[in-house]
Amino acid sequence: MRLQRERLNDVTPVLLLLGHWLEFAGWCAVAVPGGPWGCVVAALAGAVKFRHLQEVSHFAVHGVLVREGRLNTLLAEVAVHIPLGFVPVSVRRRRHVREHHPNATVAGADPNLAELHAAGLRPGATAVRYAFALIHPLTPTGVHGTVRSLTGLWREAGAGRLRAAGPMAVTAALAVAFGWEAAVFAYALPRLLLYPQLAWMSLLVEHRWFDPEPVTRPPVAVEAGRCLRLYPRNALLALLARGTWLPYGDLYHFAHSAHPSVRWNYLPALERALCGPAYRPHALLLGKSAVLRRHRRALAPVSGAARARQLVRPLPK
């Protein structure tokens, strides 16, 4: 933490955010001359860029992106929240820092778990319901929720109208600068469909949401019992995840949960110094330890035979 405070500055984060938007502009320029394939590439790249911007702003929400607290909020608002149509930083800070972090995986207290429950990831979910919940942002219900969150920005206190006008202004600017293809495929499509799905996938691999190990020991042990670490020994998949859907500190969520005020560039070293977590799956979907298979087992409805075995106990001798 002492090293982080010494190296923390107000210039590098500004250049980082500016670099992401410049790269996004480059992908917008690909959409028009590239034809259909150019539009596809621009859409995928736009979704990845939005995930990166979200994660950079995540550390601003924690107050460790730049030195000054107000500048953290200002950078997150101007460079991420307003152009992408996110809720105010103050709202995100309350939900994420104050409500989620101390109560991760706690039903009735964790807003992230409530979001998963609302999508259908509940105990007793059928296989079909579970499958649709995994792609919730791409379903009609999920798309409706995304659109409703964007249109609901008008009702935000203070600068609600300015905030709601942000995505429309970005769309118009891209259409004028690069053409309608860039506005539709590089911005609108990723913002409404692809980016929410990437963010949803990230949420799914943060914790053992439905079977956390109850621990009452120090905070690090508590987080070790309810977090997971994806791709612990597969450097190639870990690198791919860090470059796309789990950028910055997302892959090291255990270390971040144990020490939320540590910035992403120190999390790998911090993880090596910590003991845990016990659940370190090697895959997302395939294999016995895969995250999504574990979630499914934790949520699967109990069969009649299994319920009978649970109810019937051998008589004591």
PDB file of C-alpha atoms in Angstrom:
ATOM      1  CA  MET A   1       0.000   0.000   0.000  1.00  0.00           C
ATOM      2  CA  ARG A   2       2.901   2.319   0.702  1.00  0.00           C
ATOM      3  CA  LEU A   3       4.322   1.634  -2.759  1.00  0.00           C
ATOM      4  CA  GLN A   4       0.915   2.212  -4.325  1.00  0.00           C
ATOM      5  CA  ARG A   5       0.541   5.581  -2.587  1.00  0.00           C
ATOM      6  CA  GLU A   6       3.999   6.625  -3.749  1.00  0.00           C
ATOM      7  CA  ARG A   7       3.275   5.764  -7.378  1.00  0.00           C
ATOM      8  CA  LEU A   8      -0.302   7.060  -7.485  1.00  0.00           C
ATOM      9  CA  ASN A   9      -0.654  10.100  -9.754  1.00  0.00           C
ATOM     10  CA  ASP A  10      -3.300  12.052 -11.649  1.00  0.00           C
ATOM     11  CA  VAL A  11      -1.748  11.899 -15.124  1.00  0.00           C
ATOM     12  CA  THR A  12      -1.384   8.208 -15.972  1.00  0.00           C
ATOM     13  CA  PRO A  13      -5.074   7.335 -15.402  1.00  0.00           C
ATOM     14  CA  VAL A  14      -6.164  10.204 -17.632  1.00  0.00           C
ATOM     15  CA  LEU A  15      -3.873   8.946 -20.392  1.00  0.00           C
ATOM     16  CA  LEU A  16      -5.156   5.401 -19.859  1.00  0.00           C
ATOM     17  CA  LEU A  17      -8.799   6.420 -20.282  1.00  0.00           C
ATOM     18  CA  LEU A  18      -7.948   8.615 -23.253  1.00  0.00           C
ATOM     19  CA  GLY A  19      -6.067   5.718 -24.828  1.00  0.00           C
ATOM     20  CA  HIS A  20      -9.100   3.441 -24.548  1.00  0.00           C
ATOM     21  CA  TRP A  21     -11.313   5.999 -26.294  1.00  0.00           C
ATOM     22  CA  LEU A  22      -8.703   6.576 -29.015  1.00  0.00           C
ATOM     23  CA  GLU A  23      -8.531   2.840 -29.615  1.00  0.00           C
ATOM     24  CA  PHE A  24     -12.328   2.714 -29.720  1.00  0.00           C
ATOM     25  CA  ALA A  25     -12.266   5.457 -32.362  1.00  0.00           C
ATOM     26  CA  GLY A  26      -9.867   3.325 -34.376  1.00  0.00           C
ATOM     27  CA  TRP A  27     -12.278   0.380 -34.281  1.00  0.00           C
ATOM     28  CA  CYS A  28     -15.075   2.712 -35.374  1.00  0.00           C
ATOM     29  CA  ALA A  29     -12.989   3.627 -38.404  1.00  0.00           C
ATOM     30  CA  VAL A  30     -12.730  -0.092 -39.234  1.00  0.00           C
ATOM     31  CA  ALA A  31     -16.497  -0.563 -39.349  1.00  0.00           C
ATOM     32  CA  VAL A  32     -17.188   1.486 -42.493  1.00  0.00           C
ATOM     33  CA  PRO A  33     -14.558   0.319 -45.021  1.00  0.00           C
ATOM     34  CA  GLY A  34     -14.458  -3.212 -43.623  1.00  0.00           C
ATOM     35  CA  GLY A  35     -17.954  -4.135 -44.800  1.00  0.00           C
ATOM     36  CA  PRO A  36     -19.882  -6.801 -42.857  1.00  0.00           C
ATOM     37  CA  TRP A  37     -16.765  -8.302 -41.326  1.00  0.00           C
ATOM     38  CA  GLY A  38     -15.558  -4.866 -40.326  1.00  0.00           C
ATOM     39  CA  CYS A  39     -18.854  -4.251 -38.537  1.00  0.00           C
ATOM     40  CA  VAL A  40     -18.574  -7.578 -36.706  1.00  0.00           C
ATOM     41  CA  VAL A  41     -15.012  -6.849 -35.600  1.00  0.00           C
ATOM     42  CA  ALA A  42     -15.964  -3.322 -34.525  1.00  0.00           C
ATOM     43  CA  ALA A  43     -18.903  -4.671 -32.486  1.00  0.00           C
ATOM     44  CA  LEU A  44     -16.749  -7.222 -30.652  1.00  0.00           C
ATOM     45  CA  ALA A  45     -13.964  -4.703 -30.075  1.00  0.00           C
ATOM     46  CA  GLY A  46     -16.449  -2.105 -28.847  1.00  0.00           C
ATOM     47  CA  ALA A  47     -17.848  -4.522 -26.268  1.00  0.00           C
ATOM     48  CA  VAL A  48     -14.345  -5.335 -25.020  1.00  0.00           C
ATOM     49  CA  LYS A  49     -13.450  -1.635 -24.819  1.00  0.00           C
ATOM     50  CA  PHE A  50     -16.552  -0.924 -22.746  1.00  0.00           C
ATOM     51  CA  ARG A  51     -15.601  -3.739 -20.374  1.00  0.00           C
ATOM     52  CA  HIS A  52     -12.136  -2.221 -20.001  1.00  0.00           C
ATOM     53  CA  LEU A  53     -13.567   1.225 -19.339  1.00  0.00           C
ATOM     54  CA  GLN A  54     -15.964  -0.205 -16.779  1.00  0.00           C
ATOM     55  CA  GLU A  55     -13.140  -1.881 -14.883  1.00  0.00           C
ATOM     56  CA  VAL A  56     -10.920   1.212 -14.899  1.00  0.00           C
ATOM     57  CA  SER A  57     -13.827   3.217 -13.486  1.00  0.00           C
ATOM     58  CA  HIS A  58     -14.376   0.449 -10.918  1.00  0.00           C
ATOM     59  CA  PHE A  59     -11.107   1.419  -9.252  1.00  0.00           C
ATOM     60  CA  ALA A  60     -12.138   5.071  -9.415  1.00  0.00           C
ATOM     61  CA  VAL A  61     -15.284   4.055  -7.528  1.00  0.00           C
ATOM     62  CA  HIS A  62     -12.999   2.546  -4.877  1.00  0.00           C
ATOM     63  CA  GLY A  63     -11.060   5.825  -4.818  1.00  0.00           C
ATOM     64  CA  VAL A  64      -7.677   4.430  -5.857  1.00  0.00           C
ATOM     65  CA  LEU A  65      -7.430   5.414  -9.528  1.00  0.00           C
ATOM     66  CA  VAL A  66      -5.925   8.876  -8.895  1.00  0.00           C
ATOM     67  CA  ARG A  67      -4.713  10.744  -5.841  1.00  0.00           C
ATOM     68  CA  GLU A  68      -7.628  13.083  -5.230  1.00  0.00           C
ATOM     69  CA  GLY A  69     -11.045  11.717  -4.323  1.00  0.00           C
ATOM     70  CA  ARG A  70     -13.127  14.166  -6.317  1.00  0.00           C
ATOM     71  CA  LEU A  71     -10.991  13.591  -9.391  1.00  0.00           C
ATOM     72  CA  ASN A  72     -11.744   9.859  -9.123  1.00  0.00           C
ATOM     73  CA  THR A  73     -15.441  10.658  -9.349  1.00  0.00           C
ATOM     74  CA  LEU A  74     -14.986  13.228 -12.121  1.00  0.00           C
ATOM     75  CA  LEU A  75     -12.905  10.882 -14.308  1.00  0.00           C
ATOM     76  CA  ALA A  76     -15.336   8.006 -13.851  1.00  0.00           C
ATOM     77  CA  GLU A  77     -18.290  10.224 -14.731  1.00  0.00           C
ATOM     78  CA  VAL A  78     -16.819  12.042 -17.737  1.00  0.00           C
ATOM     79  CA  ALA A  79     -14.859   9.165 -19.295  1.00  0.00           C
ATOM     80  CA  VAL A  80     -17.172   6.211 -18.537  1.00  0.00           C
ATOM     81  CA  HIS A  81     -20.489   6.719 -16.800  1.00  0.00           C
ATOM     82  CA  ILE A  82     -21.937   9.570 -18.858  1.00  0.00           C
ATOM     83  CA  PRO A  83     -20.843   8.423 -22.353  1.00  0.00           C
ATOM     84  CA  LEU A  84     -21.888   4.816 -21.649  1.00  0.00           C
ATOM     85  CA  GLY A  85     -25.109   5.659 -19.815  1.00  0.00           C
ATOM     86  CA  PHE A  86     -24.248   4.256 -16.388  1.00  0.00           C
ATOM     87  CA  VAL A  87     -25.841   5.280 -13.096  1.00  0.00           C
ATOM     88  CA  PRO A  88     -24.153   8.090 -11.129  1.00  0.00           C
ATOM     89  CA  VAL A  89     -20.846   7.153  -9.530  1.00  0.00           C
ATOM     90  CA  SER A  90     -22.308   7.857  -6.104  1.00  0.00           C
ATOM     91  CA  VAL A  91     -25.018   5.240  -6.711  1.00  0.00           C
ATOM     92  CA  ARG A  92     -22.518   2.698  -7.987  1.00  0.00           C
ATOM     93  CA  ARG A  93     -20.246   3.368  -5.014  1.00  0.00           C
ATOM     94  CA  ARG A  94     -23.089   2.761  -2.577  1.00  0.00           C
ATOM     95  CA  ARG A  95     -24.178  -0.470  -4.265  1.00  0.00           C
ATOM     96  CA  HIS A  96     -20.726  -1.881  -4.886  1.00  0.00           C
ATOM     97  CA  VAL A  97     -18.495  -0.631  -2.073  1.00  0.00           C
ATOM     98  CA  ARG A  98     -20.950  -0.315   0.800  1.00  0.00           C
ATOM     99  CA  GLU A  99     -23.525  -2.999   0.012  1.00  0.00           C
ATOM    100  CA  HIS A 100     -21.805  -5.683  -2.092  1.00  0.00           C
ATOM    101  CA  HIS A 101     -18.271  -5.941  -0.693  1.00  0.00           C
ATOM    102  CA  PRO A 102     -19.161  -6.539   2.981  1.00  0.00           C
ATOM    103  CA  ASN A 103     -22.100  -8.795   2.075  1.00  0.00           C
ATOM    104  CA  ALA A 104     -20.956 -10.786  -0.964  1.00  0.00           C
ATOM    105  CA  THR A 105     -23.102 -13.936  -1.466  1.00  0.00           C
ATOM    106  CA  VAL A 106     -25.380 -12.966   1.475  1.00  0.00           C
ATOM    107  CA  ALA A 107     -29.016 -13.292   0.447  1.00  0.00           C
ATOM    108  CA  GLY A 108     -31.062 -10.199   1.222  1.00  0.00           C
ATOM    109  CA  ALA A 109     -27.976  -7.998   1.592  1.00  0.00           C
ATOM    110  CA  ASP A 110     -25.895  -8.412  -1.583  1.00  0.00           C
ATOM    111  CA  PRO A 111     -27.339  -6.460  -4.562  1.00  0.00           C
ATOM    112  CA  ASN A 112     -25.303  -8.563  -7.005  1.00  0.00           C
ATOM    113  CA  LEU A 113     -26.787 -11.788  -5.697  1.00  0.00           C
ATOM    114  CA  ALA A 114     -30.247 -10.217  -5.909  1.00  0.00           C
ATOM    115  CA  GLU A 115     -29.541  -9.446  -9.565  1.00  0.00           C
ATOM    116  CA  LEU A 116     -28.608 -13.071 -10.210  1.00  0.00           C
ATOM    117  CA  HIS A 117     -31.745 -14.260  -8.432  1.00  0.00           C
ATOM    118  CA  ALA A 118     -33.898 -11.904 -10.490  1.00  0.00           C
ATOM    119  CA  ALA A 119     -32.445 -13.402 -13.681  1.00  0.00           C
ATOM    120  CA  GLY A 120     -33.577 -16.877 -12.618  1.00  0.00           C
ATOM    121  CA  LEU A 121     -30.464 -18.210 -10.899  1.00  0.00           C
ATOM    122  CA  ARG A 122     -32.324 -19.511  -7.867  1.00  0.00           C
ATOM    123  CA  PRO A 123     -32.354 -22.829  -6.009  1.00  0.00           C
ATOM    124  CA  GLY A 124     -34.519 -25.299  -7.873  1.00  0.00           C
ATOM    125  CA  ALA A 125     -33.968 -23.702 -11.301  1.00  0.00           C
ATOM    126  CA  THR A 126     -34.596 -26.104 -14.164  1.00  0.00           C
ATOM    127  CA  ALA A 127     -31.911 -26.797 -16.759  1.00  0.00           C
ATOM    128  CA  VAL A 128     -33.681 -24.637 -19.343  1.00  0.00           C
ATOM    129  CA  ARG A 129     -34.174 -21.759 -16.915  1.00  0.00           C
ATOM    130  CA  TYR A 130     -30.552 -22.011 -15.881  1.00  0.00           C
ATOM    131  CA  ALA A 131     -29.328 -21.966 -19.488  1.00  0.00           C
ATOM    132  CA  PHE A 132     -31.343 -18.845 -20.292  1.00  0.00           C
ATOM    133  CA  ALA A 133     -30.132 -17.166 -17.115  1.00  0.00           C
ATOM    134  CA  LEU A 134     -26.521 -17.591 -18.263  1.00  0.00           C
ATOM    135  CA  ILE A 135     -27.275 -15.428 -21.313  1.00  0.00           C
ATOM    136  CA  HIS A 136     -29.746 -13.183 -19.511  1.00  0.00           C
ATOM    137  CA  PRO A 137     -28.542  -9.881 -21.103  1.00  0.00           C
ATOM    138  CA  LEU A 138     -29.211 -11.356 -24.573  1.00  0.00           C
ATOM    139  CA  THR A 139     -32.784 -12.456 -23.751  1.00  0.00           C
ATOM    140  CA  PRO A 140     -35.800 -10.170 -24.328  1.00  0.00           C
ATOM    141  CA  THR A 141     -36.117  -9.666 -20.573  1.00  0.00           C
ATOM    142  CA  GLY A 142     -32.460  -8.759 -20.250  1.00  0.00           C
ATOM    143  CA  VAL A 143     -32.524  -6.369 -23.207  1.00  0.00           C
ATOM    144  CA  HIS A 144     -35.618  -4.725 -21.766  1.00  0.00           C
ATOM    145  CA  GLY A 145     -33.788  -4.261 -18.475  1.00  0.00           C
ATOM    146  CA  THR A 146     -30.798  -2.680 -20.222  1.00  0.00           C
ATOM    147  CA  VAL A 147     -33.003  -0.289 -22.191  1.00  0.00           C
ATOM    148  CA  ARG A 148     -34.995   0.563 -19.072  1.00  0.00           C
ATOM    149  CA  SER A 149     -31.794   1.381 -17.183  1.00  0.00           C
ATOM    150  CA  LEU A 150     -30.768   3.759 -19.971  1.00  0.00           C
ATOM    151  CA  THR A 151     -34.144   5.464 -20.246  1.00  0.00           C
ATOM    152  CA  GLY A 152     -34.372   5.694 -16.467  1.00  0.00           C
ATOM    153  CA  LEU A 153     -31.350   7.996 -16.383  1.00  0.00           C
ATOM    154  CA  TRP A 154     -33.722  10.907 -17.029  1.00  0.00           C
ATOM    155  CA  ARG A 155     -35.092  10.456 -13.528  1.00  0.00           C
ATOM    156  CA  GLU A 156     -31.733  10.651 -11.772  1.00  0.00           C
ATOM    157  CA  ALA A 157     -31.414  13.527  -9.326  1.00  0.00           C
ATOM    158  CA  GLY A 158     -29.252  16.469 -10.287  1.00  0.00           C
ATOM    159  CA  ALA A 159     -27.808  16.161 -13.795  1.00  0.00           C
ATOM    160  CA  GLY A 160     -30.199  13.422 -14.909  1.00  0.00           C
ATOM    161  CA  ARG A 161     -30.969  15.036 -18.253  1.00  0.00           C
ATOM    162  CA  LEU A 162     -27.286  15.564 -19.015  1.00  0.00           C
ATOM    163  CA  ARG A 163     -26.547  11.969 -18.058  1.00  0.00           C
ATOM    164  CA  ALA A 164     -29.327  10.573 -20.249  1.00  0.00           C
ATOM    165  CA  ALA A 165     -28.143  12.702 -23.160  1.00  0.00           C
ATOM    166  CA  GLY A 166     -24.646  11.206 -22.967  1.00  0.00           C
ATOM    167  CA  PRO A 167     -25.286   8.009 -24.987  1.00  0.00           C
ATOM    168  CA  MET A 168     -27.335   9.922 -27.544  1.00  0.00           C
ATOM    169  CA  ALA A 169     -24.564  12.494 -27.962  1.00  0.00           C
ATOM    170  CA  VAL A 170     -21.952   9.745 -28.411  1.00  0.00           C
ATOM    171  CA  THR A 171     -24.132   7.969 -30.989  1.00  0.00           C
ATOM    172  CA  ALA A 172     -24.655  11.188 -32.949  1.00  0.00           C
ATOM    173  CA  ALA A 173     -20.970  12.103 -32.824  1.00  0.00           C
ATOM    174  CA  LEU A 174     -19.922   8.677 -34.109  1.00  0.00           C
ATOM    175  CA  ALA A 175     -22.465   8.817 -36.910  1.00  0.00           C
ATOM    176  CA  VAL A 176     -21.168  12.222 -38.028  1.00  0.00           C
ATOM    177  CA  ALA A 177     -17.476  11.333 -37.682  1.00  0.00           C
ATOM    178  CA  PHE A 178     -17.436   7.757 -38.994  1.00  0.00           C
ATOM    179  CA  GLY A 179     -20.856   6.936 -40.439  1.00  0.00           C
ATOM    180  CA  TRP A 180     -23.986   5.182 -39.224  1.00  0.00           C
ATOM    181  CA  GLU A 181     -22.217   1.805 -39.296  1.00  0.00           C
ATOM    182  CA  ALA A 182     -19.890   2.905 -36.497  1.00  0.00           C
ATOM    183  CA  ALA A 183     -22.751   4.346 -34.455  1.00  0.00           C
ATOM    184  CA  VAL A 184     -24.793   1.151 -34.753  1.00  0.00           C
ATOM    185  CA  PHE A 185     -22.206  -1.635 -34.717  1.00  0.00           C
ATOM    186  CA  ALA A 186     -19.335  -0.163 -32.694  1.00  0.00           C
ATOM    187  CA  TYR A 187     -21.457   1.615 -30.070  1.00  0.00           C
ATOM    188  CA  ALA A 188     -25.190   0.820 -29.927  1.00  0.00           C
ATOM    189  CA  LEU A 189     -24.988  -2.952 -30.452  1.00  0.00           C
ATOM    190  CA  PRO A 190     -22.146  -3.500 -27.949  1.00  0.00           C
ATOM    191  CA  ARG A 191     -23.751  -1.202 -25.381  1.00  0.00           C
ATOM    192  CA  LEU A 192     -27.162  -2.869 -25.579  1.00  0.00           C
ATOM    193  CA  LEU A 193     -26.192  -6.531 -26.077  1.00  0.00           C
ATOM    194  CA  LEU A 194     -22.552  -7.567 -26.188  1.00  0.00           C
ATOM    195  CA  TYR A 195     -21.040  -5.536 -23.360  1.00  0.00           C
ATOM    196  CA  PRO A 196     -23.834  -6.465 -20.899  1.00  0.00           C
ATOM    197  CA  GLN A 197     -23.221 -10.145 -21.685  1.00  0.00           C
ATOM    198  CA  LEU A 198     -19.480  -9.805 -21.058  1.00  0.00           C
ATOM    199  CA  ALA A 199     -20.167  -8.008 -17.782  1.00  0.00           C
ATOM    200  CA  TRP A 200     -22.665 -10.739 -16.835  1.00  0.00           C
ATOM    201  CA  MET A 201     -20.083 -13.456 -17.516  1.00  0.00           C
ATOM    202  CA  SER A 202     -17.653 -11.576 -15.310  1.00  0.00           C
ATOM    203  CA  LEU A 203     -20.219 -11.442 -12.528  1.00  0.00           C
ATOM    204  CA  LEU A 204     -20.809 -15.191 -12.734  1.00  0.00           C
ATOM    205  CA  VAL A 205     -17.156 -16.012 -12.021  1.00  0.00           C
ATOM    206  CA  GLU A 206     -16.604 -13.624  -9.127  1.00  0.00           C
ATOM    207  CA  HIS A 207     -17.912 -15.785  -6.297  1.00  0.00           C
ATOM    208  CA  ARG A 208     -19.232 -19.171  -5.287  1.00  0.00           C
ATOM    209  CA  TRP A 209     -22.594 -17.441  -5.350  1.00  0.00           C
ATOM    210  CA  PHE A 210     -24.809 -20.365  -4.415  1.00  0.00           C
ATOM    211  CA  ASP A 211     -22.615 -22.551  -2.192  1.00  0.00           C
ATOM    212  CA  PRO A 212     -20.210 -20.258  -0.319  1.00  0.00           C
ATOM    213  CA  GLU A 213     -18.227 -21.783   2.490  1.00  0.00           C
ATOM    214  CA  PRO A 214     -19.374 -20.096   5.731  1.00  0.00           C
ATOM    215  CA  VAL A 215     -16.324 -18.789   7.569  1.00  0.00           C
ATOM    216  CA  THR A 216     -16.222 -16.485  10.603  1.00  0.00           C
ATOM    217  CA  ARG A 217     -12.465 -16.006  10.723  1.00  0.00           C
ATOM    218  CA  PRO A 218     -10.513 -12.897   9.542  1.00  0.00           C
ATOM    219  CA  PRO A 219     -11.634 -11.103   6.326  1.00  0.00           C
ATOM    220  CA  VAL A 220      -9.111 -12.852   4.076  1.00  0.00           C
ATOM    221  CA  ALA A 221     -10.374 -16.260   5.200  1.00  0.00           C
ATOM    222  CA  VAL A 222     -13.973 -15.133   4.683  1.00  0.00           C
ATOM    223  CA  GLU A 223     -13.219 -14.082   1.116  1.00  0.00           C
ATOM    224  CA  ALA A 224     -11.296 -17.303   0.479  1.00  0.00           C
ATOM    225  CA  GLY A 225     -14.457 -19.191   1.365  1.00  0.00           C
ATOM    226  CA  ARG A 226     -16.746 -17.324  -0.997  1.00  0.00           C
ATOM    227  CA  CYS A 227     -14.479 -16.330  -3.901  1.00  0.00           C
ATOM    228  CA  LEU A 228     -12.989 -18.346  -6.747  1.00  0.00           C
ATOM    229  CA  ARG A 229      -9.962 -18.056  -9.019  1.00  0.00           C
ATOM    230  CA  LEU A 230     -10.501 -18.977 -12.654  1.00  0.00           C
ATOM    231  CA  TYR A 231      -7.671 -20.409 -14.830  1.00  0.00           C
ATOM    232  CA  PRO A 232      -5.049 -20.765 -12.057  1.00  0.00           C
ATOM    233  CA  ARG A 233      -2.626 -22.809 -14.199  1.00  0.00           C
ATOM    234  CA  ASN A 234      -3.639 -22.048 -17.794  1.00  0.00           C
ATOM    235  CA  ALA A 235      -1.594 -18.994 -18.717  1.00  0.00           C
ATOM    236  CA  LEU A 236      -3.026 -18.784 -22.247  1.00  0.00           C
ATOM    237  CA  LEU A 237      -6.681 -18.731 -21.167  1.00  0.00           C
ATOM    238  CA  ALA A 238      -5.855 -16.361 -18.326  1.00  0.00           C
ATOM    239  CA  LEU A 239      -4.169 -13.983 -20.766  1.00  0.00           C
ATOM    240  CA  LEU A 240      -7.135 -14.183 -23.139  1.00  0.00           C
ATOM    241  CA  ALA A 241      -9.554 -13.477 -20.292  1.00  0.00           C
ATOM    242  CA  ARG A 242      -7.506 -10.531 -19.047  1.00  0.00           C
ATOM    243  CA  GLY A 243      -7.475  -9.048 -22.519  1.00  0.00           C
ATOM    244  CA  THR A 244     -11.206  -9.405 -23.132  1.00  0.00           C
ATOM    245  CA  TRP A 245     -13.931 -10.163 -20.576  1.00  0.00           C
ATOM    246  CA  LEU A 246     -11.931 -10.172 -17.301  1.00  0.00           C
ATOM    247  CA  PRO A 247      -9.676  -7.118 -17.684  1.00  0.00           C
ATOM    248  CA  TYR A 248      -7.525  -5.385 -15.091  1.00  0.00           C
ATOM    249  CA  GLY A 249      -8.335  -6.817 -11.654  1.00  0.00           C
ATOM    250  CA  ASP A 250     -11.331  -8.943 -12.640  1.00  0.00           C
ATOM    251  CA  LEU A 251      -9.404 -12.200 -12.868  1.00  0.00           C
ATOM    252  CA  TYR A 252      -7.992 -11.585  -9.369  1.00  0.00           C
ATOM    253  CA  HIS A 253     -11.305 -11.017  -7.659  1.00  0.00           C
ATOM    254  CA  PHE A 254     -10.274 -12.890  -4.516  1.00  0.00           C
ATOM    255  CA  ALA A 255      -7.322 -10.583  -3.922  1.00  0.00           C
ATOM    256  CA  HIS A 256      -9.516  -7.571  -4.695  1.00  0.00           C
ATOM    257  CA  SER A 257     -12.249  -8.752  -2.309  1.00  0.00           C
ATOM    258  CA  ALA A 258      -9.723  -9.329   0.467  1.00  0.00           C
ATOM    259  CA  HIS A 259      -8.088  -5.910  -0.061  1.00  0.00           C
ATOM    260  CA  PRO A 260     -10.491  -3.642  -2.026  1.00  0.00           C
ATOM    261  CA  SER A 261      -8.224  -0.591  -1.838  1.00  0.00           C
ATOM    262  CA  VAL A 262      -5.389  -2.218  -3.811  1.00  0.00           C
ATOM    263  CA  ARG A 263      -5.200  -1.203  -7.465  1.00  0.00           C
ATOM    264  CA  TRP A 264      -5.233  -3.813 -10.248  1.00  0.00           C
ATOM    265  CA  ASN A 265      -1.504  -3.737 -11.070  1.00  0.00           C
ATOM    266  CA  TYR A 266      -0.635  -4.993  -7.567  1.00  0.00           C
ATOM    267  CA  LEU A 267      -3.290  -7.718  -7.374  1.00  0.00           C
ATOM    268  CA  PRO A 268      -1.268 -10.556  -9.000  1.00  0.00           C
ATOM    269  CA  ALA A 269       1.546 -10.158  -6.478  1.00  0.00           C
ATOM    270  CA  LEU A 270      -0.971  -9.807  -3.659  1.00  0.00           C
ATOM    271  CA  GLU A 271      -2.718 -12.998  -4.719  1.00  0.00           C
ATOM    272  CA  ARG A 272       0.563 -14.924  -4.561  1.00  0.00           C
ATOM    273  CA  ALA A 273       1.034 -13.723  -0.983  1.00  0.00           C
ATOM    274  CA  LEU A 274      -2.448 -14.770   0.144  1.00  0.00           C
ATOM    275  CA  CYS A 275      -3.656 -18.240   1.051  1.00  0.00           C
ATOM    276  CA  GLY A 276      -6.687 -19.135  -1.066  1.00  0.00           C
ATOM    277  CA  PRO A 277      -9.193 -19.397  -2.386  1.00  0.00           C
ATOM    278  CA  ALA A 278      -9.796 -23.131  -2.163  1.00  0.00           C
ATOM    279  CA  TYR A 279     -11.953 -23.229  -5.306  1.00  0.00           C
ATOM    280  CA  ARG A 280      -9.661 -22.682  -8.296  1.00  0.00           C
ATOM    281  CA  PRO A 281     -11.511 -23.963 -11.383  1.00  0.00           C
ATOM    282  CA  HIS A 282      -9.652 -24.654 -14.594  1.00  0.00           C
ATOM    283  CA  ALA A 283     -12.593 -23.996 -16.915  1.00  0.00           C
ATOM    284  CA  LEU A 284     -15.704 -21.915 -17.344  1.00  0.00           C
ATOM    285  CA  LEU A 285     -18.051 -24.544 -18.764  1.00  0.00           C
ATOM    286  CA  LEU A 286     -16.371 -27.925 -19.392  1.00  0.00           C
ATOM    287  CA  GLY A 287     -14.831 -30.228 -16.809  1.00  0.00           C
ATOM    288  CA  LYS A 288     -15.755 -31.371 -13.319  1.00  0.00           C
ATOM    289  CA  SER A 289     -14.523 -28.191 -11.639  1.00  0.00           C
ATOM    290  CA  ALA A 290     -15.997 -25.749 -14.211  1.00  0.00           C
ATOM    291  CA  VAL A 291     -17.646 -22.689 -12.675  1.00  0.00           C
ATOM    292  CA  LEU A 292     -20.959 -22.917 -14.509  1.00  0.00           C
ATOM    293  CA  ARG A 293     -21.274 -26.642 -13.774  1.00  0.00           C
ATOM    294  CA  ARG A 294     -20.692 -25.973 -10.076  1.00  0.00           C
ATOM    295  CA  HIS A 295     -23.327 -23.234 -10.070  1.00  0.00           C
ATOM    296  CA  ARG A 296     -25.717 -25.651 -11.769  1.00  0.00           C
ATOM    297  CA  ARG A 297     -25.129 -28.366  -9.182  1.00  0.00           C
ATOM    298  CA  ALA A 298     -25.689 -25.872  -6.370  1.00  0.00           C
ATOM    299  CA  LEU A 299     -28.995 -24.695  -7.880  1.00  0.00           C
ATOM    300  CA  ALA A 300     -30.319 -27.977  -9.295  1.00  0.00           C
ATOM    301  CA  PRO A 301     -33.711 -29.058  -7.926  1.00  0.00           C
ATOM    302  CA  VAL A 302     -33.574 -31.944  -5.484  1.00  0.00           C
ATOM    303  CA  SER A 303     -35.167 -35.102  -6.901  1.00  0.00           C
ATOM    304  CA  GLY A 304     -37.781 -37.067  -5.030  1.00  0.00           C
ATOM    305  CA  ALA A 305     -35.373 -39.916  -4.319  1.00  0.00           C
ATOM    306  CA  ALA A 306     -32.689 -37.563  -3.074  1.00  0.00           C
ATOM    307  CA  ARG A 307     -35.221 -35.741  -0.900  1.00  0.00           C
ATOM    308  CA  ALA A 308     -36.319 -39.078   0.579  1.00  0.00           C
ATOM    309  CA  ARG A 309     -32.711 -39.996   1.356  1.00  0.00           C
ATOM    310  CA  GLN A 310     -32.304 -36.660   3.114  1.00  0.00           C
ATOM    311  CA  LEU A 311     -35.452 -37.202   5.192  1.00  0.00           C
ATOM    312  CA  VAL A 312     -34.840 -40.832   6.097  1.00  0.00           C
ATOM    313  CA  ARG A 313     -32.159 -41.292   8.724  1.00  0.00           C
ATOM    314  CA  PRO A 314     -31.016 -44.640  10.161  1.00  0.00           C
ATOM    315  CA  LEU A 315     -32.282 -45.337  13.641  1.00  0.00           C
ATOM    316  CA  PRO A 316     -29.658 -45.223  16.377  1.00  0.00           C
ATOM    317  CA  LYS A 317     -28.571 -48.581  17.695  1.00  0.00           C
TER     318      LYS A 317
END
